Amino acid sequence: MRLLASSPVRIAASVMGLVILLHFLATFTHDGYARATSLQRFTQSSSETSKSVQNPSIPPSHDIEPLPGSEAYPSSSYTRVNATFVILCRNDQLWDTMRSVREIEDKFNHKYHYPYVFLNEVPFTEEFKYRLKTMASGKAEFGLIPRDHWFQPDWIDEAKASKSREKMQSENIIYGGSLSYRNMCRFNSGFFFRHPLMEKYKWYWRIEPDVHFHCNILFDPFRYMEENNKIYAFTISMIEYEATIPTLWGHVKDFVKKYPQYVAKNNAMGFISDDGSGDRYNLCHFWSNFEIANMEFWRGEAYMKFFEYLDSQGGFYYERWGDAPVHSIAASIFAPREQIHFFDEIGYEHAPYTHCPKEGDNWEKGKCTCRPDNNFDFDGISCLNKFQNFMKS
């Protein structure tokens, strides 16, 4: 019995001795094994784990490796610019809005946590608010647009306006028969930056439901705008449908003649008027479904007088003036040209058009998913070449 009891002990001791012997042999003969099993490695790992537990707001180091050509995630001391995303959307656009927010979070905002303002002409549903709050890494606020900021003013001649809508619809002009589209264009031209939820912010980045961001954004565009004294930025520029704005330029010229003091020196008139004199509008504008801009410019005296003058002409309803040409004309006339910026780095798609980075190594650095050869920049109705050539002149 004593022999049987002691045999397992002797066997275990022999196995343990063999394991220790093999460990020492491997340590001296295989450098990789020695490094992997060193005491220093285990104590270092324990220290990093302890730090992560002590400060759970900072992810483990392997989760914050910098993207190629970029800085690491902003530190806890990073100060965001006074800025917000703004999204005009409806309750039935919940999932399209979710996809847009998911993409800007993945490509940029998961590192910076800028807030969002969602605006609607009717109250958002509880489900809409819950799901977007879940998706957003920054604060999400939901605002109701004041009635007089959205709906057609009472002084508009509805018979004249409806006749115009019917004519445009019969001519197959996009959104030609839509009253809600006209409401949206007027709101985006003169009211969104005055909404109570927007008043506390200086900068905004406009995003729409069901848009796509194709590249990692390796910098903070808001900070770039502020530090470089920009007021307006875009990714896509194109020609406007002339049938939607037949009298707009005439009213612009009338305003400039009446208020010449608002015209900026070294402005970008040469981009929107081919002869640079402002006699004729060449229809070029920045596509405003993507824009990053300084709301102090829109809130300023020059733009507010400009918008109020245009609004009083009724062209948002008697024709189909868009916020894109209104913003573009204002930025081109009332701001110095160097304050307008093109973001090649930001790959952006609003169907059916896509801007795909093409300058230098922007496509590679951003790990973009867009096809460089499927780029609206090269389209016949793109105004980007005109803008870039003008800026070089």
Short mmCIF file of C-alpha atoms in Angstrom, two decimals:
data_model
loop_
_atom_site.label_atom_id
_atom_site.label_comp_id
_atom_site.label_asym_id
_atom_site.label_seq_id
_atom_site.Cartn_x
_atom_site.Cartn_y
_atom_site.Cartn_z
CA MET A 1 0.00 0.00 0.00
CA ARG A 2 2.83 2.44 0.85
CA LEU A 3 4.49 1.71 -2.52
CA LEU A 4 1.25 2.45 -4.40
CA ALA A 5 0.75 5.72 -2.49
CA SER A 6 4.23 7.00 -3.15
CA SER A 7 4.33 6.11 -6.87
CA PRO A 8 2.10 9.04 -8.05
CA VAL A 9 4.25 11.46 -6.06
CA ARG A 10 7.45 10.20 -7.65
CA ILE A 11 5.84 10.29 -11.12
CA ALA A 12 4.61 13.88 -10.64
CA ALA A 13 8.00 15.00 -9.40
CA SER A 14 9.70 13.40 -12.39
CA VAL A 15 7.30 15.09 -14.86
CA MET A 16 7.78 18.48 -13.15
CA GLY A 17 11.54 18.13 -13.31
CA LEU A 18 11.36 17.20 -16.99
CA VAL A 19 9.18 20.29 -17.77
CA ILE A 20 11.59 22.60 -15.95
CA LEU A 21 14.55 21.07 -17.74
CA LEU A 22 12.87 21.51 -21.16
CA HIS A 23 11.94 25.14 -20.28
CA PHE A 24 15.55 26.04 -19.51
CA LEU A 25 16.79 24.29 -22.63
CA ALA A 26 14.25 26.19 -24.79
CA THR A 27 15.10 29.48 -23.10
CA PHE A 28 18.78 29.19 -23.97
CA THR A 29 18.31 27.81 -27.47
CA HIS A 30 15.25 29.80 -28.80
CA ASP A 31 15.26 33.62 -28.44
CA GLY A 32 11.58 33.95 -29.39
CA TYR A 33 10.55 31.55 -26.62
CA ALA A 34 12.72 33.40 -24.11
CA ARG A 35 11.12 36.77 -24.94
CA ALA A 36 7.60 35.36 -24.91
CA THR A 37 8.00 33.80 -21.43
CA SER A 38 10.10 36.49 -19.75
CA LEU A 39 9.08 37.85 -16.37
CA GLN A 40 9.41 41.42 -17.73
CA ARG A 41 6.76 40.73 -20.36
CA PHE A 42 4.27 39.45 -17.79
CA THR A 43 4.82 42.39 -15.42
CA GLN A 44 4.48 44.89 -18.30
CA SER A 45 1.23 43.29 -19.42
CA SER A 46 -0.07 43.40 -15.87
CA SER A 47 0.83 47.11 -15.61
CA GLU A 48 -0.98 48.01 -18.87
CA THR A 49 -4.06 46.10 -17.78
CA SER A 50 -4.04 47.94 -14.48
CA LYS A 51 -3.83 51.34 -16.22
CA SER A 52 -6.72 50.44 -18.50
CA VAL A 53 -8.88 49.47 -15.55
CA GLN A 54 -7.96 52.62 -13.63
CA ASN A 55 -8.97 54.87 -16.58
CA PRO A 56 -11.70 53.06 -18.54
CA SER A 57 -12.22 56.09 -20.82
CA ILE A 58 -8.89 55.37 -22.50
CA PRO A 59 -8.98 52.20 -24.64
CA PRO A 60 -6.07 49.75 -24.59
CA SER A 61 -3.08 50.91 -26.62
CA HIS A 62 -3.66 48.47 -29.48
CA ASP A 63 -7.06 50.12 -30.12
CA ILE A 64 -5.64 53.61 -30.66
CA GLU A 65 -2.87 53.02 -33.12
CA PRO A 66 -2.76 55.99 -35.50
CA LEU A 67 -4.05 55.52 -39.01
CA PRO A 68 -1.36 55.83 -41.70
CA GLY A 69 -0.47 59.47 -42.12
CA SER A 70 -2.54 60.58 -39.15
CA GLU A 71 -2.18 61.38 -35.48
CA ALA A 72 -3.47 59.00 -32.84
CA TYR A 73 -6.88 59.49 -31.35
CA PRO A 74 -7.22 62.93 -29.77
CA SER A 75 -6.11 62.93 -26.18
CA SER A 76 -8.53 63.48 -23.35
CA SER A 77 -7.34 67.10 -23.28
CA TYR A 78 -8.31 67.74 -26.94
CA THR A 79 -10.59 70.75 -27.22
CA ARG A 80 -13.24 70.43 -29.89
CA VAL A 81 -14.11 73.41 -32.02
CA ASN A 82 -17.52 74.98 -31.31
CA ALA A 83 -19.22 72.92 -34.01
CA THR A 84 -22.01 70.45 -34.73
CA PHE A 85 -23.35 68.18 -37.42
CA VAL A 86 -26.79 69.25 -38.63
CA ILE A 87 -29.20 66.83 -40.29
CA LEU A 88 -32.58 67.84 -41.68
CA CYS A 89 -34.64 64.66 -41.82
CA ARG A 90 -38.06 63.08 -41.36
CA ASN A 91 -39.26 60.22 -39.17
CA ASP A 92 -39.69 57.96 -42.20
CA GLN A 93 -36.00 58.49 -43.01
CA LEU A 94 -34.85 56.83 -39.80
CA TRP A 95 -32.78 54.05 -41.35
CA ASP A 96 -31.31 56.25 -44.07
CA THR A 97 -30.27 58.70 -41.36
CA MET A 98 -28.85 55.87 -39.26
CA ARG A 99 -26.63 54.79 -42.15
CA SER A 100 -25.32 58.32 -42.68
CA VAL A 101 -24.51 58.72 -38.99
CA ARG A 102 -22.94 55.27 -38.83
CA GLU A 103 -20.62 56.15 -41.71
CA ILE A 104 -19.50 59.54 -40.38
CA GLU A 105 -18.94 57.92 -36.99
CA ASP A 106 -16.84 55.13 -38.51
CA LYS A 107 -14.83 57.44 -40.73
CA PHE A 108 -14.37 60.39 -38.37
CA ASN A 109 -16.51 61.16 -35.36
CA HIS A 110 -15.77 58.09 -33.21
CA LYS A 111 -12.50 59.88 -32.46
CA TYR A 112 -13.86 63.38 -31.83
CA HIS A 113 -17.45 62.99 -30.55
CA TYR A 114 -18.87 66.16 -32.09
CA PRO A 115 -22.57 66.69 -31.34
CA TYR A 116 -25.53 66.32 -33.71
CA VAL A 117 -28.60 68.48 -34.23
CA PHE A 118 -31.51 66.76 -35.99
CA LEU A 119 -34.25 69.04 -37.34
CA ASN A 120 -37.77 68.20 -38.54
CA GLU A 121 -40.94 70.14 -39.33
CA VAL A 122 -42.88 67.67 -37.16
CA PRO A 123 -41.86 66.17 -33.78
CA PHE A 124 -39.46 63.25 -33.93
CA THR A 125 -40.77 59.93 -32.70
CA GLU A 126 -39.35 58.37 -29.55
CA GLU A 127 -37.95 55.50 -31.61
CA PHE A 128 -36.15 57.93 -33.93
CA LYS A 129 -34.56 59.73 -30.98
CA TYR A 130 -33.63 56.51 -29.18
CA ARG A 131 -31.93 54.92 -32.18
CA LEU A 132 -29.97 58.02 -33.21
CA LYS A 133 -28.84 58.67 -29.64
CA THR A 134 -27.61 55.08 -29.57
CA MET A 135 -25.66 55.54 -32.80
CA ALA A 136 -24.10 58.95 -32.12
CA SER A 137 -20.89 59.18 -30.09
CA GLY A 138 -21.56 62.86 -29.34
CA LYS A 139 -24.57 64.60 -27.86
CA ALA A 140 -27.71 64.30 -30.00
CA GLU A 141 -30.43 66.96 -29.91
CA PHE A 142 -33.74 66.92 -31.75
CA GLY A 143 -35.46 70.12 -32.78
CA LEU A 144 -38.84 71.14 -34.17
CA ILE A 145 -38.65 73.75 -36.93
CA PRO A 146 -40.82 76.82 -36.19
CA ARG A 147 -43.79 77.00 -38.52
CA ASP A 148 -42.85 80.39 -40.01
CA HIS A 149 -39.36 79.07 -40.82
CA TRP A 150 -40.65 76.16 -42.84
CA PHE A 151 -44.01 76.73 -44.48
CA GLN A 152 -44.78 78.97 -47.42
CA PRO A 153 -45.37 82.56 -46.22
CA ASP A 154 -48.92 83.90 -46.32
CA TRP A 155 -47.92 86.77 -48.59
CA ILE A 156 -46.96 84.41 -51.42
CA ASP A 157 -49.55 84.40 -54.23
CA GLU A 158 -50.49 80.72 -54.13
CA ALA A 159 -52.23 80.82 -57.53
CA LYS A 160 -49.05 82.13 -59.12
CA ALA A 161 -46.88 79.65 -57.18
CA SER A 162 -49.00 76.62 -58.01
CA LYS A 163 -49.04 77.57 -61.68
CA SER A 164 -45.25 77.65 -61.62
CA ARG A 165 -45.08 74.23 -59.95
CA GLU A 166 -47.42 72.73 -62.53
CA LYS A 167 -45.36 74.17 -65.39
CA MET A 168 -42.09 72.83 -64.00
CA GLN A 169 -43.61 69.44 -63.35
CA SER A 170 -44.88 69.27 -66.94
CA GLU A 171 -41.33 70.04 -68.08
CA ASN A 172 -39.94 67.19 -65.95
CA ILE A 173 -37.76 69.52 -63.88
CA ILE A 174 -36.55 67.66 -60.82
CA TYR A 175 -38.66 68.59 -57.76
CA GLY A 176 -40.44 71.05 -60.05
CA GLY A 177 -43.85 70.22 -58.62
CA SER A 178 -42.80 69.87 -54.99
CA LEU A 179 -43.85 72.45 -52.40
CA SER A 180 -41.99 70.69 -49.57
CA TYR A 181 -38.74 70.87 -51.53
CA ARG A 182 -39.20 74.63 -51.88
CA ASN A 183 -39.83 74.86 -48.13
CA MET A 184 -36.59 73.01 -47.51
CA CYS A 185 -34.56 75.23 -49.86
CA ARG A 186 -35.87 78.39 -48.21
CA PHE A 187 -35.25 76.98 -44.73
CA ASN A 188 -31.68 75.96 -45.56
CA SER A 189 -31.04 79.34 -47.19
CA GLY A 190 -32.11 81.55 -44.34
CA PHE A 191 -33.29 79.82 -41.20
CA PHE A 192 -31.44 76.68 -40.08
CA PHE A 193 -28.58 78.66 -38.54
CA ARG A 194 -31.12 80.64 -36.49
CA HIS A 195 -32.81 77.60 -34.97
CA PRO A 196 -32.56 77.70 -31.13
CA LEU A 197 -30.54 74.46 -31.06
CA MET A 198 -28.04 75.88 -33.57
CA GLU A 199 -27.54 79.31 -32.02
CA LYS A 200 -24.88 78.13 -29.57
CA TYR A 201 -22.63 76.81 -32.33
CA LYS A 202 -20.26 78.61 -34.68
CA TRP A 203 -19.53 75.84 -37.21
CA TYR A 204 -21.73 73.21 -38.83
CA TRP A 205 -21.26 70.23 -41.09
CA ARG A 206 -24.38 69.43 -43.07
CA ILE A 207 -25.20 65.77 -43.58
CA GLU A 208 -28.24 64.25 -45.27
CA PRO A 209 -29.93 60.87 -44.92
CA ASP A 210 -28.50 58.09 -47.10
CA VAL A 211 -25.16 59.66 -48.00
CA HIS A 212 -21.83 57.87 -47.94
CA PHE A 213 -18.36 58.71 -46.68
CA HIS A 214 -15.79 56.61 -48.49
CA CYS A 215 -12.54 57.47 -46.71
CA ASN A 216 -11.08 57.66 -43.23
CA ILE A 217 -10.91 61.35 -42.36
CA LEU A 218 -7.49 61.73 -40.76
CA PHE A 219 -7.86 65.25 -39.40
CA ASP A 220 -10.48 67.52 -37.86
CA PRO A 221 -12.08 69.55 -40.69
CA PHE A 222 -13.70 71.94 -38.19
CA ARG A 223 -10.33 72.77 -36.68
CA TYR A 224 -8.77 73.13 -40.13
CA MET A 225 -11.47 75.64 -41.07
CA GLU A 226 -11.03 77.66 -37.91
CA GLU A 227 -7.25 77.69 -37.85
CA ASN A 228 -7.01 78.61 -41.55
CA ASN A 229 -9.66 81.34 -41.46
CA LYS A 230 -12.04 79.60 -43.88
CA ILE A 231 -15.77 80.27 -43.98
CA TYR A 232 -17.10 77.70 -46.48
CA ALA A 233 -16.00 74.26 -47.69
CA PHE A 234 -17.36 71.79 -50.24
CA THR A 235 -16.57 68.52 -52.02
CA ILE A 236 -18.78 68.69 -55.14
CA SER A 237 -19.50 71.64 -57.43
CA MET A 238 -21.81 71.61 -60.44
CA ILE A 239 -24.00 73.58 -62.83
CA GLU A 240 -27.49 74.50 -61.66
CA TYR A 241 -30.67 73.83 -63.67
CA GLU A 242 -31.19 77.24 -65.28
CA ALA A 243 -34.95 76.71 -65.54
CA THR A 244 -35.21 76.70 -61.72
CA ILE A 245 -33.58 80.13 -61.24
CA PRO A 246 -34.42 82.26 -64.32
CA THR A 247 -34.57 85.59 -62.43
CA LEU A 248 -32.18 84.88 -59.52
CA TRP A 249 -29.09 86.51 -61.00
CA GLY A 250 -30.98 89.64 -61.94
CA HIS A 251 -31.99 90.07 -58.30
CA VAL A 252 -28.41 89.37 -57.19
CA LYS A 253 -27.16 92.19 -59.43
CA ASP A 254 -29.85 94.51 -58.10
CA PHE A 255 -28.79 93.76 -54.52
CA VAL A 256 -25.09 94.30 -55.24
CA LYS A 257 -25.88 97.60 -56.95
CA LYS A 258 -27.91 98.70 -53.92
CA TYR A 259 -25.36 97.47 -51.32
CA PRO A 260 -21.89 97.66 -52.89
CA GLN A 261 -20.30 97.92 -49.43
CA TYR A 262 -20.90 94.18 -48.85
CA VAL A 263 -18.85 93.04 -51.84
CA ALA A 264 -15.56 91.58 -50.57
CA LYS A 265 -12.21 92.53 -52.03
CA ASN A 266 -10.51 89.70 -53.90
CA ASN A 267 -13.78 87.77 -54.00
CA ALA A 268 -14.66 84.72 -56.10
CA MET A 269 -16.92 86.48 -58.63
CA GLY A 270 -14.65 85.08 -61.33
CA PHE A 271 -15.72 81.56 -60.39
CA ILE A 272 -19.45 82.16 -60.85
CA SER A 273 -19.23 84.70 -63.69
CA ASP A 274 -16.91 83.75 -66.54
CA ASP A 275 -15.92 87.27 -67.49
CA GLY A 276 -15.46 88.23 -63.84
CA SER A 277 -17.67 91.28 -64.22
CA GLY A 278 -20.79 89.72 -62.79
CA ASP A 279 -22.83 90.50 -65.88
CA ARG A 280 -23.89 86.87 -66.36
CA TYR A 281 -24.10 83.90 -63.99
CA ASN A 282 -22.43 80.75 -65.33
CA LEU A 283 -24.66 78.56 -63.09
CA CYS A 284 -21.76 77.07 -61.09
CA HIS A 285 -22.49 76.37 -57.45
CA PHE A 286 -21.29 74.26 -54.55
CA TRP A 287 -23.53 71.24 -53.93
CA SER A 288 -24.78 72.14 -50.49
CA ASN A 289 -25.94 68.71 -49.26
CA PHE A 290 -22.33 68.58 -48.10
CA GLU A 291 -21.02 71.80 -46.69
CA ILE A 292 -18.92 72.83 -43.71
CA ALA A 293 -19.29 76.49 -42.92
CA ASN A 294 -19.07 79.28 -40.38
CA MET A 295 -22.56 80.29 -39.30
CA GLU A 296 -21.30 83.71 -38.25
CA PHE A 297 -21.02 84.41 -41.97
CA TRP A 298 -24.68 83.51 -42.55
CA ARG A 299 -25.73 85.44 -39.44
CA GLY A 300 -23.77 88.50 -40.48
CA GLU A 301 -25.28 91.70 -41.82
CA ALA A 302 -24.34 91.16 -45.48
CA TYR A 303 -25.83 87.68 -45.82
CA MET A 304 -28.94 88.40 -43.75
CA LYS A 305 -29.78 91.44 -45.87
CA PHE A 306 -29.06 89.38 -48.98
CA PHE A 307 -31.36 86.55 -47.92
CA GLU A 308 -34.16 88.88 -46.83
CA TYR A 309 -33.95 90.71 -50.14
CA LEU A 310 -34.13 87.48 -52.13
CA ASP A 311 -36.90 86.10 -49.95
CA SER A 312 -38.99 89.21 -50.54
CA GLN A 313 -38.89 88.53 -54.31
CA GLY A 314 -40.77 85.25 -53.86
CA GLY A 315 -38.42 83.23 -56.06
CA PHE A 316 -38.23 80.31 -53.67
CA TYR A 317 -41.89 79.63 -54.56
CA TYR A 318 -42.55 81.38 -57.89
CA GLU A 319 -39.51 79.63 -59.30
CA ARG A 320 -37.49 76.96 -57.49
CA TRP A 321 -34.48 78.71 -56.07
CA GLY A 322 -32.19 76.30 -54.25
CA ASP A 323 -30.08 76.93 -51.18
CA ALA A 324 -27.03 75.71 -53.11
CA PRO A 325 -26.86 78.63 -55.57
CA VAL A 326 -27.93 81.09 -52.86
CA HIS A 327 -25.13 79.98 -50.52
CA SER A 328 -22.60 79.71 -53.34
CA ILE A 329 -23.31 83.15 -54.77
CA ALA A 330 -23.16 84.73 -51.32
CA ALA A 331 -19.86 83.05 -50.40
CA SER A 332 -18.37 83.98 -53.78
CA ILE A 333 -19.31 87.67 -53.54
CA PHE A 334 -19.29 88.55 -49.83
CA ALA A 335 -16.16 86.64 -48.76
CA PRO A 336 -12.54 86.75 -50.00
CA ARG A 337 -11.77 83.86 -52.32
CA GLU A 338 -9.16 82.38 -49.98
CA GLN A 339 -11.86 81.69 -47.40
CA ILE A 340 -13.54 79.10 -49.66
CA HIS A 341 -12.04 75.62 -49.46
CA PHE A 342 -12.26 72.35 -51.40
CA PHE A 343 -11.78 69.17 -49.32
CA ASP A 344 -10.30 66.66 -51.73
CA GLU A 345 -9.51 64.33 -48.80
CA ILE A 346 -13.17 63.69 -47.92
CA GLY A 347 -14.61 60.98 -50.17
CA TYR A 348 -18.33 61.72 -50.37
CA GLU A 349 -21.33 60.31 -52.21
CA HIS A 350 -24.84 61.66 -52.59
CA ALA A 351 -26.47 59.55 -55.27
CA PRO A 352 -25.96 59.76 -58.16
CA TYR A 353 -22.72 61.72 -57.72
CA THR A 354 -19.48 60.84 -55.95
CA HIS A 355 -16.35 62.80 -55.14
CA CYS A 356 -13.37 60.46 -54.81
CA PRO A 357 -10.01 61.85 -53.62
CA LYS A 358 -7.50 62.21 -56.43
CA GLU A 359 -4.79 64.58 -55.21
CA GLY A 360 -1.44 63.15 -54.10
CA ASP A 361 -1.84 60.07 -51.90
CA ASN A 362 -5.20 61.11 -50.40
CA TRP A 363 -6.95 57.99 -51.70
CA GLU A 364 -4.33 55.65 -50.24
CA LYS A 365 -4.02 57.46 -46.91
CA GLY A 366 -7.77 57.53 -46.43
CA LYS A 367 -8.13 53.83 -47.34
CA CYS A 368 -10.99 54.91 -49.59
CA THR A 369 -13.65 52.56 -50.94
CA CYS A 370 -14.67 54.79 -53.88
CA ARG A 371 -13.42 54.13 -57.40
CA PRO A 372 -11.04 56.88 -58.54
CA ASP A 373 -12.27 56.50 -62.12
CA ASN A 374 -15.90 56.95 -61.03
CA ASN A 375 -15.47 60.54 -59.95
CA PHE A 376 -17.91 63.38 -60.58
CA ASP A 377 -14.93 65.75 -60.60
CA PHE A 378 -14.36 64.67 -64.22
CA ASP A 379 -18.01 65.03 -65.30
CA GLY A 380 -18.96 67.55 -67.95
CA ILE A 381 -21.28 69.43 -65.59
CA SER A 382 -18.75 69.57 -62.73
CA CYS A 383 -17.42 73.05 -61.92
CA LEU A 384 -14.44 71.85 -59.89
CA ASN A 385 -11.85 72.49 -62.63
CA LYS A 386 -13.26 75.96 -63.11
CA PHE A 387 -12.97 76.62 -59.37
CA GLN A 388 -9.43 75.30 -59.10
CA ASN A 389 -8.24 77.18 -62.18
CA PHE A 390 -9.81 80.35 -60.86
CA MET A 391 -8.16 79.92 -57.46
CA LYS A 392 -4.76 79.58 -59.18
CA SER A 393 -5.25 82.72 -61.25
#
